[in-house]
mmCIF file of C-alpha atoms in Angstrom:
data_model
loop_
_atom_site.group_PDB
_atom_site.id
_atom_site.type_symbol
_atom_site.label_atom_id
_atom_site.label_comp_id
_atom_site.label_asym_id
_atom_site.label_seq_id
_atom_site.Cartn_x
_atom_site.Cartn_y
_atom_site.Cartn_z
ATOM 1 C CA MET A 1174 19.072 -239.698 -61.813
ATOM 2 C CA ALA A 1175 20.684 -236.257 -61.844
ATOM 3 C CA GLU A 1176 23.676 -235.522 -64.024
ATOM 4 C CA ILE A 1177 26.749 -233.573 -62.963
ATOM 5 C CA LEU A 1178 28.705 -231.245 -65.236
ATOM 6 C CA ASN A 1179 32.092 -230.321 -63.822
ATOM 7 C CA GLN A 1180 33.134 -226.697 -64.185
ATOM 8 C CA LYS A 1181 36.243 -224.802 -63.019
ATOM 9 C CA THR A 1182 34.414 -223.258 -60.071
ATOM 10 C CA GLY A 1183 32.293 -226.247 -59.090
ATOM 11 C CA SER A 1184 29.706 -228.578 -60.526
ATOM 12 C CA VAL A 1185 26.228 -228.250 -61.970
ATOM 13 C CA THR A 1186 23.510 -230.851 -61.480
ATOM 14 C CA ILE A 1187 20.729 -231.007 -64.065
ATOM 15 C CA GLU A 1188 17.745 -233.261 -63.442
ATOM 16 C CA PRO A 1189 16.332 -235.130 -66.461
ATOM 17 C CA GLU A 1190 12.953 -233.499 -65.716
ATOM 18 C CA VAL A 1191 14.479 -230.062 -66.423
ATOM 19 C CA ILE A 1192 15.864 -231.281 -69.740
ATOM 20 C CA ALA A 1193 12.476 -232.826 -70.586
ATOM 21 C CA LYS A 1194 10.726 -229.504 -69.945
ATOM 22 C CA CYS A 1195 13.219 -227.627 -72.103
ATOM 23 C CA ALA A 1196 12.833 -230.192 -74.900
ATOM 24 C CA GLY A 1197 9.040 -230.310 -74.577
ATOM 25 C CA TYR A 1198 8.593 -226.564 -74.805
ATOM 26 C CA ALA A 1199 11.001 -226.375 -77.752
ATOM 27 C CA ALA A 1200 9.001 -229.092 -79.533
ATOM 28 C CA LEU A 1201 5.696 -227.313 -78.924
ATOM 29 C CA ASP A 1202 7.107 -224.233 -80.662
ATOM 30 C CA CYS A 1203 7.695 -226.250 -83.843
ATOM 31 C CA PHE A 1204 5.382 -225.848 -86.828
ATOM 32 C CA GLY A 1205 3.059 -228.809 -87.275
ATOM 33 C CA ILE A 1206 3.368 -230.182 -83.750
ATOM 34 C CA VAL A 1207 -0.020 -230.017 -82.021
ATOM 35 C CA GLY A 1208 1.160 -231.435 -78.717
ATOM 36 C CA MET A 1209 2.649 -234.328 -76.827
ATOM 37 C CA ALA A 1210 0.848 -237.642 -76.533
ATOM 38 C CA THR A 1211 0.479 -240.347 -73.963
ATOM 39 C CA ILE A 1212 -0.814 -243.833 -74.641
ATOM 40 C CA SER A 1213 -3.654 -245.030 -72.464
ATOM 41 C CA VAL A 1214 -2.752 -248.455 -71.125
ATOM 42 C CA ARG A 1215 -6.413 -249.372 -70.726
ATOM 43 C CA ASP A 1216 -7.565 -248.771 -74.305
ATOM 44 C CA GLY A 1217 -4.306 -248.273 -76.230
ATOM 45 C CA LEU A 1218 -5.333 -244.866 -77.603
ATOM 46 C CA ALA A 1219 -3.113 -241.793 -77.845
ATOM 47 C CA LYS A 1220 -4.294 -238.816 -75.830
ATOM 48 C CA LEU A 1221 -3.236 -235.220 -76.443
ATOM 49 C CA LEU A 1222 -1.491 -233.513 -73.531
ATOM 50 C CA LYS A 1223 -1.386 -229.741 -73.278
ATOM 51 C CA GLY A 1224 0.041 -227.152 -70.935
ATOM 52 C CA SER A 1225 2.123 -228.251 -67.967
ATOM 53 C CA SER A 1226 1.495 -231.938 -68.670
ATOM 54 C CA ALA A 1227 3.044 -231.632 -72.134
ATOM 55 C CA THR A 1228 6.390 -232.926 -70.874
ATOM 56 C CA LYS A 1229 4.835 -236.293 -70.032
ATOM 57 C CA GLY A 1230 5.227 -237.206 -73.700
ATOM 58 C CA VAL A 1231 8.995 -236.630 -73.421
ATOM 59 C CA SER A 1232 11.533 -239.101 -72.066
ATOM 60 C CA VAL A 1233 15.175 -238.171 -71.403
ATOM 61 C CA LYS A 1234 17.973 -240.671 -70.875
ATOM 62 C CA ILE A 1235 21.402 -239.425 -69.789
ATOM 63 C CA GLU A 1236 24.095 -241.809 -70.922
ATOM 64 C CA GLU A 1237 27.426 -242.482 -69.196
ATOM 65 C CA ASP A 1238 29.312 -239.948 -71.323
ATOM 66 C CA ASN A 1239 26.826 -237.127 -70.512
ATOM 67 C CA GLN A 1240 25.129 -237.423 -73.892
ATOM 68 C CA LEU A 1241 21.362 -237.285 -74.142
ATOM 69 C CA VAL A 1242 18.840 -239.536 -75.829
ATOM 70 C CA ILE A 1243 15.415 -237.889 -76.016
ATOM 71 C CA ASP A 1244 12.192 -239.674 -76.993
ATOM 72 C CA PHE A 1245 9.067 -237.776 -78.043
ATOM 73 C CA HIS A 1246 5.523 -239.034 -78.461
ATOM 74 C CA VAL A 1247 3.750 -236.349 -80.504
ATOM 75 C CA ILE A 1248 0.553 -235.550 -82.326
ATOM 76 C CA VAL A 1249 0.954 -233.648 -85.589
ATOM 77 C CA ALA A 1250 -1.422 -231.296 -87.368
ATOM 78 C CA TYR A 1251 -3.518 -232.752 -90.162
ATOM 79 C CA GLY A 1252 -2.300 -231.721 -93.618
ATOM 80 C CA VAL A 1253 1.273 -231.034 -92.552
ATOM 81 C CA ASN A 1254 4.065 -233.091 -94.071
ATOM 82 C CA ILE A 1255 5.009 -235.390 -91.189
ATOM 83 C CA ARG A 1256 8.633 -235.798 -92.238
ATOM 84 C CA THR A 1257 9.114 -232.019 -92.450
ATOM 85 C CA ALA A 1258 7.469 -231.431 -89.064
ATOM 86 C CA VAL A 1259 9.564 -234.151 -87.399
ATOM 87 C CA ASN A 1260 12.828 -232.958 -88.988
ATOM 88 C CA ASN A 1261 12.048 -229.433 -87.767
ATOM 89 C CA LEU A 1262 11.366 -230.768 -84.268
ATOM 90 C CA ILE A 1263 14.649 -232.717 -84.204
ATOM 91 C CA TYR A 1264 16.736 -229.766 -85.408
ATOM 92 C CA THR A 1265 15.062 -227.235 -83.101
ATOM 93 C CA VAL A 1266 15.135 -229.403 -79.973
ATOM 94 C CA LYS A 1267 18.751 -230.467 -80.532
ATOM 95 C CA TYR A 1268 19.864 -226.848 -80.929
ATOM 96 C CA LYS A 1269 17.885 -225.502 -77.948
ATOM 97 C CA VAL A 1270 18.739 -228.322 -75.533
ATOM 98 C CA GLU A 1271 22.454 -228.175 -76.363
ATOM 99 C CA GLU A 1272 22.468 -224.381 -75.925
ATOM 100 C CA TYR A 1273 20.467 -224.571 -72.700
ATOM 101 C CA THR A 1274 22.357 -227.421 -70.997
ATOM 102 C CA SER A 1275 25.793 -227.511 -72.696
ATOM 103 C CA MET A 1276 25.249 -231.264 -73.055
ATOM 104 C CA LYS A 1277 25.398 -233.090 -76.404
ATOM 105 C CA VAL A 1278 22.275 -234.717 -77.810
ATOM 106 C CA ARG A 1279 23.189 -238.129 -79.220
ATOM 107 C CA ALA A 1280 19.739 -239.027 -80.563
ATOM 108 C CA ILE A 1281 16.181 -237.770 -80.763
ATOM 109 C CA ASN A 1282 13.529 -240.394 -81.438
ATOM 110 C CA VAL A 1283 10.084 -239.194 -82.478
ATOM 111 C CA TYR A 1284 7.000 -241.400 -82.348
ATOM 112 C CA VAL A 1285 4.013 -239.889 -84.141
ATOM 113 C CA GLU A 1286 1.042 -241.165 -82.165
ATOM 114 C CA GLY A 1287 -1.706 -239.370 -84.049
ATOM 115 C CA VAL A 1288 -2.918 -236.635 -86.355
ATOM 116 C CA ARG A 1289 -5.338 -233.912 -85.306
ATOM 117 C CA VAL A 1290 -7.242 -231.229 -87.169
ATOM 118 C CA ILE A 1291 -6.482 -227.841 -85.652
ATOM 119 C CA ASP A 1292 -8.796 -224.833 -85.780
#
């Protein structure tokens, strides 16, 4: 479902996929975040997604009042304080998405699906 923002000179339609990409790339720039994760239905294991598929670990819901709820499934780096990494992700994504879209972020939910040693 696309969302419409009314402006003086017309309207702007932003697809949730665009918001998910913006949020996903902002999250990948955060310290301690290795990548997005997807859960395999067959074996129940988290798999690391990289590159263009990184946004598959991001879900965006646009609520009736044009506010966003964003869910992340992430893998964090081993040895990094998880709370600090997640708080950084929430702050960074909220700031960047609101600047990019002019829409308010109501909530960001982060599900840590795994830990990975990075080289």
